[in-house]
PDB file of C-alpha atoms and ligand atoms in Angstrom:
ATOM      1  CA  MET H   1     132.806  91.847  56.814  1.00 49.00           C
ATOM      2  CA  GLU H   2     135.362  92.922  54.233  1.00 67.00           C
ATOM      3  CA  ALA H   3     137.815  92.033  56.970  1.00 94.00           C
ATOM      4  CA  VAL H   4     138.118  88.408  55.885  1.00 97.00           C
ATOM      5  CA  ALA H   5     139.266  89.331  52.378  1.00 97.00           C
ATOM      6  CA  ASP H   6     141.756  91.865  53.758  1.00 98.00           C
ATOM      7  CA  ASN H   7     143.057  89.445  56.366  1.00 98.00           C
ATOM      8  CA  LEU H   8     143.424  86.750  53.751  1.00 98.00           C
ATOM      9  CA  GLN H   9     145.444  89.071  51.577  1.00 98.00           C
ATOM     10  CA  ALA H  10     147.679  89.954  54.538  1.00 98.00           C
ATOM     11  CA  VAL H  11     148.250  86.268  55.304  1.00 98.00           C
ATOM     12  CA  ARG H  12     149.117  85.567  51.682  1.00 98.00           C
ATOM     13  CA  GLU H  13     151.660  88.373  51.854  1.00 98.00           C
ATOM     14  CA  ARG H  14     153.151  86.964  55.062  1.00 98.00           C
ATOM     15  CA  ILE H  15     153.492  83.576  53.371  1.00 98.00           C
ATOM     16  CA  ALA H  16     155.124  85.081  50.287  1.00 98.00           C
ATOM     17  CA  ARG H  17     157.575  87.141  52.357  1.00 98.00           C
ATOM     18  CA  ALA H  18     158.514  84.174  54.521  1.00 98.00           C
ATOM     19  CA  ALA H  19     158.991  81.988  51.468  1.00 98.00           C
ATOM     20  CA  ARG H  20     161.253  84.496  49.742  1.00 98.00           C
ATOM     21  CA  ALA H  21     163.249  85.006  52.952  1.00 98.00           C
ATOM     22  CA  ALA H  22     163.824  81.240  53.010  1.00 97.00           C
ATOM     23  CA  GLY H  23     164.763  81.143  49.327  1.00 98.00           C
ATOM     24  CA  ARG H  24     161.581  79.244  48.474  1.00 98.00           C
ATOM     25  CA  GLU H  25     158.821  79.787  45.920  1.00 97.00           C
ATOM     26  CA  PRO H  26     155.703  81.313  47.537  1.00 97.00           C
ATOM     27  CA  GLY H  27     153.660  78.947  45.355  1.00 97.00           C
ATOM     28  CA  ALA H  28     155.233  75.963  47.115  1.00 97.00           C
ATOM     29  CA  ILE H  29     153.245  76.700  50.268  1.00 98.00           C
ATOM     30  CA  ARG H  30     149.539  75.951  50.492  1.00 98.00           C
ATOM     31  CA  LEU H  31     147.228  77.860  52.779  1.00 98.00           C
ATOM     32  CA  VAL H  32     144.457  75.999  54.586  1.00 99.00           C
ATOM     33  CA  ALA H  33     142.035  78.443  56.239  1.00 98.00           C
ATOM     34  CA  VAL H  34     140.963  76.972  59.576  1.00 98.00           C
ATOM     35  CA  SER H  35     137.290  77.867  59.937  1.00 98.00           C
ATOM     36  CA  LYS H  36     136.382  76.010  63.117  1.00 97.00           C
ATOM     37  CA  MET H  37     133.816  77.907  65.183  1.00 96.00           C
ATOM     38  CA  GLN H  38     133.275  80.361  62.356  1.00 97.00           C
ATOM     39  CA  PRO H  39     129.905  80.609  60.601  1.00 96.00           C
ATOM     40  CA  PRO H  40     129.368  79.456  57.000  1.00 97.00           C
ATOM     41  CA  ALA H  41     129.093  83.117  55.959  1.00 97.00           C
ATOM     42  CA  ALA H  42     132.719  83.695  56.960  1.00 97.00           C
ATOM     43  CA  VAL H  43     133.814  80.686  54.903  1.00 98.00           C
ATOM     44  CA  ALA H  44     131.808  81.992  51.949  1.00 98.00           C
ATOM     45  CA  GLN H  45     133.603  85.340  52.230  1.00 97.00           C
ATOM     46  CA  ALA H  46     136.981  83.700  52.172  1.00 98.00           C
ATOM     47  CA  ALA H  47     135.862  81.611  49.203  1.00 98.00           C
ATOM     48  CA  ARG H  48     134.814  84.769  47.355  1.00 97.00           C
ATOM     49  CA  ALA H  49     138.292  86.134  48.043  1.00 98.00           C
ATOM     50  CA  GLY H  50     139.766  83.093  46.294  1.00 98.00           C
ATOM     51  CA  GLN H  51     140.421  80.708  49.187  1.00 98.00           C
ATOM     52  CA  ARG H  52     139.593  77.081  48.383  1.00 98.00           C
ATOM     53  CA  ALA H  53     140.962  74.861  51.163  1.00 98.00           C
ATOM     54  CA  PHE H  54     139.406  74.964  54.640  1.00 98.00           C
ATOM     55  CA  GLY H  55     140.289  73.175  57.850  1.00 98.00           C
ATOM     56  CA  GLU H  56     137.845  72.044  60.528  1.00 98.00           C
ATOM     57  CA  ASN H  57     138.381  70.382  63.914  1.00 97.00           C
ATOM     58  CA  TYR H  58     134.970  68.877  64.626  1.00 97.00           C
ATOM     59  CA  VAL H  59     133.362  66.506  62.148  1.00 97.00           C
ATOM     60  CA  GLN H  60     129.758  67.401  62.944  1.00 97.00           C
ATOM     61  CA  GLU H  61     130.351  71.121  62.745  1.00 97.00           C
ATOM     62  CA  ALA H  62     132.232  70.630  59.490  1.00 98.00           C
ATOM     63  CA  VAL H  63     129.522  68.530  57.854  1.00 98.00           C
ATOM     64  CA  ALA H  64     126.901  71.177  58.663  1.00 98.00           C
ATOM     65  CA  LYS H  65     129.103  73.792  56.992  1.00 98.00           C
ATOM     66  CA  MET H  66     129.780  71.584  53.974  1.00 98.00           C
ATOM     67  CA  ASP H  67     126.030  71.141  53.513  1.00 98.00           C
ATOM     68  CA  ALA H  68     125.399  74.867  53.871  1.00 98.00           C
ATOM     69  CA  LEU H  69     128.104  75.637  51.291  1.00 98.00           C
ATOM     70  CA  ALA H  70     127.537  72.719  48.935  1.00 97.00           C
ATOM     71  CA  ASP H  71     127.250  74.995  45.895  1.00 97.00           C
ATOM     72  CA  LEU H  72     130.838  76.211  46.368  1.00 97.00           C
ATOM     73  CA  ASP H  73     133.661  73.997  45.165  1.00 94.00           C
ATOM     74  CA  LEU H  74     135.659  73.797  48.395  1.00 98.00           C
ATOM     75  CA  GLU H  75     138.297  71.415  49.696  1.00 98.00           C
ATOM     76  CA  TRP H  76     137.959  70.285  53.321  1.00 98.00           C
ATOM     77  CA  HIS H  77     140.736  69.191  55.673  1.00 98.00           C
ATOM     78  CA  LEU H  78     140.106  67.586  59.045  1.00 98.00           C
ATOM     79  CA  VAL H  79     142.688  69.039  61.441  1.00 98.00           C
ATOM     80  CA  GLY H  80     141.162  67.912  64.753  1.00 97.00           C
ATOM     81  CA  PRO H  81     141.517  64.457  66.315  1.00 95.00           C
ATOM     82  CA  VAL H  82     139.555  61.681  64.552  1.00 96.00           C
ATOM     83  CA  GLN H  83     137.328  59.775  66.958  1.00 93.00           C
ATOM     84  CA  SER H  84     136.504  56.222  65.940  1.00 94.00           C
ATOM     85  CA  ASN H  85     132.763  56.933  65.874  1.00 96.00           C
ATOM     86  CA  LYS H  86     133.402  59.754  63.380  1.00 97.00           C
ATOM     87  CA  THR H  87     135.584  57.952  60.861  1.00 98.00           C
ATOM     88  CA  ARG H  88     132.702  57.201  58.488  1.00 98.00           C
ATOM     89  CA  ALA H  89     131.665  60.844  58.169  1.00 98.00           C
ATOM     90  CA  ALA H  90     135.327  61.840  57.915  1.00 98.00           C
ATOM     91  CA  ALA H  91     135.992  59.288  55.155  1.00 98.00           C
ATOM     92  CA  GLU H  92     132.861  60.243  53.243  1.00 98.00           C
ATOM     93  CA  ARG H  93     133.003  64.018  53.480  1.00 98.00           C
ATOM     94  CA  PHE H  94     136.597  65.256  53.777  1.00 98.00           C
ATOM     95  CA  ASP H  95     139.245  65.614  51.081  1.00 98.00           C
ATOM     96  CA  CYS H  96     142.143  65.254  53.506  1.00 98.00           C
ATOM     97  CA  VAL H  97     142.474  63.967  57.062  1.00 98.00           C
ATOM     98  CA  GLN H  98     145.599  65.558  58.558  1.00 98.00           C
ATOM     99  CA  THR H  99     145.415  63.831  61.927  1.00 98.00           C
ATOM    100  CA  VAL H 100     145.921  60.110  61.387  1.00 98.00           C
ATOM    101  CA  ALA H 101     147.665  58.819  64.512  1.00 97.00           C
ATOM    102  CA  SER H 102     146.909  55.097  64.622  1.00 97.00           C
ATOM    103  CA  GLU H 103     146.722  52.165  62.259  1.00 98.00           C
ATOM    104  CA  ARG H 104     143.267  51.327  63.585  1.00 98.00           C
ATOM    105  CA  ILE H 105     141.853  54.709  62.565  1.00 98.00           C
ATOM    106  CA  ALA H 106     143.683  54.557  59.227  1.00 98.00           C
ATOM    107  CA  ARG H 107     142.117  51.158  58.453  1.00 98.00           C
ATOM    108  CA  ARG H 108     138.647  52.413  59.283  1.00 98.00           C
ATOM    109  CA  LEU H 109     139.111  55.467  57.044  1.00 98.00           C
ATOM    110  CA  CYS H 110     140.319  53.188  54.266  1.00 98.00           C
ATOM    111  CA  GLU H 111     137.355  50.808  54.586  1.00 98.00           C
ATOM    112  CA  GLN H 112     134.857  53.643  54.810  1.00 98.00           C
ATOM    113  CA  ARG H 113     136.147  55.794  51.959  1.00 98.00           C
ATOM    114  CA  PRO H 114     133.399  55.594  49.287  1.00 98.00           C
ATOM    115  CA  GLU H 115     134.382  53.841  46.048  1.00 97.00           C
ATOM    116  CA  ARG H 116     133.005  56.699  43.981  1.00 96.00           C
ATOM    117  CA  ARG H 117     135.537  59.126  45.486  1.00 97.00           C
ATOM    118  CA  ARG H 118     139.252  59.186  44.823  1.00 97.00           C
ATOM    119  CA  PRO H 119     141.438  57.794  47.646  1.00 98.00           C
ATOM    120  CA  LEU H 120     141.402  59.963  50.762  1.00 98.00           C
ATOM    121  CA  ASP H 121     144.477  62.154  51.258  1.00 98.00           C
ATOM    122  CA  VAL H 122     145.932  61.675  54.717  1.00 98.00           C
ATOM    123  CA  LEU H 123     148.771  62.996  56.832  1.00 98.00           C
ATOM    124  CA  VAL H 124     150.266  61.252  59.828  1.00 98.00           C
ATOM    125  CA  GLN H 125     150.175  63.520  62.872  1.00 98.00           C
ATOM    126  CA  VAL H 126     153.430  63.526  64.804  1.00 98.00           C
ATOM    127  CA  ASN H 127     153.445  64.268  68.528  1.00 96.00           C
ATOM    128  CA  ILE H 128     156.487  66.501  68.824  1.00 89.00           C
ATOM    129  CA  SER H 129     155.797  67.721  72.330  1.00 84.00           C
ATOM    130  CA  GLY H 130     155.808  64.494  74.321  1.00 79.00           C
ATOM    131  CA  GLU H 131     153.799  64.709  77.516  1.00 71.00           C
ATOM    132  CA  ALA H 132     152.563  68.202  76.702  1.00 67.00           C
ATOM    133  CA  SER H 133     150.256  66.880  73.970  1.00 70.00           C
ATOM    134  CA  LYS H 134     147.881  63.949  73.735  1.00 75.00           C
ATOM    135  CA  SER H 135     147.476  64.058  69.964  1.00 89.00           C
ATOM    136  CA  GLY H 136     149.659  62.404  67.390  1.00 95.00           C
ATOM    137  CA  VAL H 137     152.048  59.492  67.311  1.00 96.00           C
ATOM    138  CA  ALA H 138     155.469  59.564  68.946  1.00 96.00           C
ATOM    139  CA  PRO H 139     158.297  60.225  66.456  1.00 96.00           C
ATOM    140  CA  ALA H 140     159.827  56.791  67.075  1.00 96.00           C
ATOM    141  CA  ARG H 141     156.582  55.138  65.967  1.00 97.00           C
ATOM    142  CA  VAL H 142     156.077  57.279  62.858  1.00 98.00           C
ATOM    143  CA  PRO H 143     158.027  55.079  60.390  1.00 98.00           C
ATOM    144  CA  ALA H 144     155.970  51.969  61.238  1.00 98.00           C
ATOM    145  CA  LEU H 145     152.699  53.869  60.978  1.00 98.00           C
ATOM    146  CA  VAL H 146     153.762  55.488  57.708  1.00 98.00           C
ATOM    147  CA  ARG H 147     154.563  52.049  56.294  1.00 98.00           C
ATOM    148  CA  ALA H 148     151.153  50.717  57.336  1.00 98.00           C
ATOM    149  CA  VAL H 149     149.208  53.718  56.051  1.00 98.00           C
ATOM    150  CA  ALA H 150     151.061  53.806  52.735  1.00 98.00           C
ATOM    151  CA  ALA H 151     149.884  50.244  52.083  1.00 98.00           C
ATOM    152  CA  LEU H 152     146.168  51.050  52.457  1.00 98.00           C
ATOM    153  CA  PRO H 153     144.563  51.219  49.006  1.00 98.00           C
ATOM    154  CA  ARG H 154     141.806  53.758  49.678  1.00 98.00           C
ATOM    155  CA  LEU H 155     144.170  56.206  51.366  1.00 98.00           C
ATOM    156  CA  ARG H 156     146.846  58.330  49.778  1.00 98.00           C
ATOM    157  CA  LEU H 157     149.539  59.196  52.272  1.00 98.00           C
ATOM    158  CA  ARG H 158     150.802  62.699  51.509  1.00 98.00           C
ATOM    159  CA  GLY H 159     153.032  63.534  54.472  1.00 98.00           C
ATOM    160  CA  LEU H 160     153.250  64.635  58.071  1.00 98.00           C
ATOM    161  CA  MET H 161     151.481  67.174  60.269  1.00 98.00           C
ATOM    162  CA  ALA H 162     152.363  68.517  63.695  1.00 97.00           C
ATOM    163  CA  ILE H 163     151.099  70.990  66.274  1.00 94.00           C
ATOM    164  CA  PRO H 164     153.780  72.169  68.698  1.00 88.00           C
ATOM    165  CA  GLU H 165     152.796  72.847  72.289  1.00 84.00           C
ATOM    166  CA  PRO H 166     152.010  76.513  72.931  1.00 82.00           C
ATOM    167  CA  ALA H 167     155.322  78.220  73.586  1.00 80.00           C
ATOM    168  CA  ALA H 168     156.234  81.852  73.998  1.00 82.00           C
ATOM    169  CA  ASP H 169     159.685  80.934  72.760  1.00 89.00           C
ATOM    170  CA  LEU H 170     159.761  80.743  68.951  1.00 91.00           C
ATOM    171  CA  ALA H 171     163.183  79.083  69.131  1.00 93.00           C
ATOM    172  CA  LEU H 172     161.553  76.099  70.811  1.00 93.00           C
ATOM    173  CA  VAL H 173     158.797  76.023  68.185  1.00 94.00           C
ATOM    174  CA  ARG H 174     161.468  76.145  65.484  1.00 96.00           C
ATOM    175  CA  ALA H 175     163.314  73.196  67.019  1.00 95.00           C
ATOM    176  CA  ARG H 176     160.059  71.184  67.073  1.00 94.00           C
ATOM    177  CA  PHE H 177     159.326  72.014  63.428  1.00 96.00           C
ATOM    178  CA  ARG H 178     162.861  71.083  62.445  1.00 97.00           C
ATOM    179  CA  ALA H 179     162.549  67.687  64.106  1.00 96.00           C
ATOM    180  CA  VAL H 180     159.420  66.932  62.065  1.00 97.00           C
ATOM    181  CA  ARG H 181     161.050  68.132  58.877  1.00 98.00           C
ATOM    182  CA  GLU H 182     164.028  65.839  59.479  1.00 98.00           C
ATOM    183  CA  LEU H 183     161.673  62.909  59.989  1.00 98.00           C
ATOM    184  CA  TYR H 184     159.842  63.854  56.777  1.00 98.00           C
ATOM    185  CA  GLU H 185     163.112  64.031  54.814  1.00 98.00           C
ATOM    186  CA  ARG H 186     164.222  60.648  56.170  1.00 98.00           C
ATOM    187  CA  LEU H 187     160.965  59.052  55.053  1.00 98.00           C
ATOM    188  CA  ARG H 188     161.297  60.600  51.618  1.00 98.00           C
ATOM    189  CA  ALA H 189     164.865  59.312  51.382  1.00 98.00           C
ATOM    190  CA  GLU H 190     163.500  55.837  52.184  1.00 97.00           C
ATOM    191  CA  GLY H 191     161.294  56.135  49.115  1.00 97.00           C
ATOM    192  CA  PHE H 192     157.907  57.271  50.442  1.00 98.00           C
ATOM    193  CA  ALA H 193     156.393  59.693  47.928  1.00 97.00           C
ATOM    194  CA  LEU H 194     155.519  62.432  50.413  1.00 98.00           C
ATOM    195  CA  ASP H 195     154.835  66.008  49.317  1.00 98.00           C
ATOM    196  CA  THR H 196     153.118  67.636  52.291  1.00 98.00           C
ATOM    197  CA  LEU H 197     154.570  68.955  55.520  1.00 98.00           C
ATOM    198  CA  SER H 198     151.786  70.652  57.508  1.00 98.00           C
ATOM    199  CA  LEU H 199     153.287  72.960  60.151  1.00 98.00           C
ATOM    200  CA  GLY H 200     152.516  76.468  61.280  1.00 96.00           C
ATOM    201  CA  MET H 201     149.502  78.503  62.344  1.00 97.00           C
ATOM    202  CA  SER H 202     148.646  82.204  62.790  1.00 96.00           C
ATOM    203  CA  ASP H 203     151.452  82.939  65.247  1.00 95.00           C
ATOM    204  CA  ASP H 204     154.276  80.885  63.796  1.00 96.00           C
ATOM    205  CA  LEU H 205     153.757  80.458  60.066  1.00 97.00           C
ATOM    206  CA  GLU H 206     156.996  82.300  59.231  1.00 97.00           C
ATOM    207  CA  VAL H 207     159.019  79.913  61.393  1.00 97.00           C
ATOM    208  CA  ALA H 208     157.215  76.948  59.843  1.00 98.00           C
ATOM    209  CA  ILE H 209     157.981  78.134  56.313  1.00 98.00           C
ATOM    210  CA  ALA H 210     161.622  78.746  57.231  1.00 98.00           C
ATOM    211  CA  GLU H 211     161.726  75.135  58.418  1.00 98.00           C
ATOM    212  CA  GLY H 212     160.222  73.710  55.249  1.00 98.00           C
ATOM    213  CA  ALA H 213     156.430  73.664  55.717  1.00 98.00           C
ATOM    214  CA  THR H 214     154.542  73.090  52.459  1.00 98.00           C
ATOM    215  CA  LEU H 215     151.163  73.746  54.079  1.00 98.00           C
ATOM    216  CA  VAL H 216     150.162  76.169  56.839  1.00 98.00           C
ATOM    217  CA  ARG H 217     146.879  76.071  58.768  1.00 98.00           C
ATOM    218  CA  VAL H 218     145.715  79.557  59.637  1.00 98.00           C
ATOM    219  CA  GLY H 219     142.598  80.442  61.603  1.00 98.00           C
ATOM    220  CA  ARG H 220     142.552  83.640  63.684  1.00 97.00           C
ATOM    221  CA  ALA H 221     144.743  85.689  61.354  1.00 98.00           C
ATOM    222  CA  ILE H 222     142.063  85.205  58.671  1.00 98.00           C
ATOM    223  CA  PHE H 223     138.783  85.030  60.573  1.00 97.00           C
ATOM    224  CA  GLY H 224     139.546  86.870  63.805  1.00 93.00           C
ATOM    225  CA  PRO H 225     138.673  85.427  67.214  1.00 89.00           C
ATOM    226  CA  ARG H 226     136.636  82.240  67.292  1.00 87.00           C
ATOM    227  CA  ARG H 227     132.989  82.373  68.410  1.00 77.00           C
ATOM    228  CA  ALA H 228     132.563  82.307  72.182  1.00 55.00           C
ATOM    229  CA  ALA H 229     129.592  79.942  72.027  1.00 48.00           C
ATOM    230  CA  ARG H 230     131.888  76.968  71.743  1.00 48.00           C
ATOM    231  CA  ALA H 231     134.881  78.387  73.547  1.00 44.00           C
ATOM    232  CA  SER H 232     134.773  75.503  76.020  1.00 45.00           C
ATOM    233  CA  ALA H 233     135.438  73.143  73.110  1.00 46.00           C
ATOM    234  CA  LEU H 234     138.540  75.085  72.063  1.00 49.00           C
ATOM    235  CA  PRO H 235     141.660  72.965  72.037  1.00 51.00           C
ATOM    236  CA  PRO H 236     144.653  74.626  73.650  1.00 47.00           C
ATOM    237  CA  SER H 237     146.260  76.916  71.125  1.00 43.00           C
TER     238      SER H 237
HETATM  239  C1  PLP W 301     142.739  75.903  65.394  1.00 67.94           C
HETATM  240  C2  PLP W 301     143.822  75.234  64.685  1.00 67.94           C
HETATM  241  C3  PLP W 301     144.623  75.928  63.759  1.00 67.94           C
HETATM  242  C4  PLP W 301     144.509  77.424  63.520  1.00 67.94           C
HETATM  243  O1  PLP W 301     145.053  78.084  64.600  1.00 67.94           O
HETATM  244  P1  PLP W 301     145.185  79.698  64.606  1.00 67.94           P
HETATM  245  O2  PLP W 301     146.060  79.932  65.760  1.00 67.94           O
HETATM  246  O3  PLP W 301     143.787  80.194  64.769  1.00 67.94           O
HETATM  247  O4  PLP W 301     145.775  80.080  63.322  1.00 67.94           O
HETATM  248  C5  PLP W 301     145.582  75.213  63.065  1.00 67.94           C
HETATM  249  N1  PLP W 301     145.746  73.895  63.250  1.00 67.94           N
HETATM  250  C6  PLP W 301     144.996  73.202  64.129  1.00 67.94           C
HETATM  251  C7  PLP W 301     145.225  71.752  64.278  1.00 67.94           C
HETATM  252  C8  PLP W 301     144.026  73.845  64.869  1.00 67.94           C
HETATM  253  O5  PLP W 301     143.307  73.149  65.761  1.00 67.94           O
END
């Protein structure tokens, strides 16, 4: 089980190399370790190796892990779709929801964020693959949603997130990432104080960093294959 620490180190090196190749500071890119379908013990190992931010796709699974690891000071990101019957748990338990794709869900998260906690960090998820993906908001609708979310007092809008459709062709992935980055830069130019562009996973983090990602979400390259028990719940990846 030393593997997690070694893998984590290898991923950090990949990030640093990609950053330098792009003329960027390695410290400008945050790593979120995606621990969906991994046991709490694997998260604890990564935590011992210095990893603080973890990503989960399923609220119930995440809450069980948070409870099991409550003595560690970890930061939790929701990277799976937010269902409306899960917004309360998401608002109460997560530090960041990366997958806001409607004003209705954003309002619920805002209303349900506990007063005792600081405003919930959120990202707007952009659907960059059209028909090929059901998650996220179409690029043309992003500015209106960003405006609405930025006005919600219990949310703090930090930026954009996207998941490209699976593609063997990294040039296509790169073009998708670039489109999101351009949208992000336009919003910043309009005056939105955004600092987070969440792109890139195990297979394409170098491309994401070359295209300006400030946060990468990495699962398999850190934890190895996900547990088979819930393989049927695996989103396409
Ligand atoms: C599972 C998942 C990841 C991690 O993917 P890997 O290919 O295991 O690195 C990143 N982002 C999202 C939204 C995911 O669902």
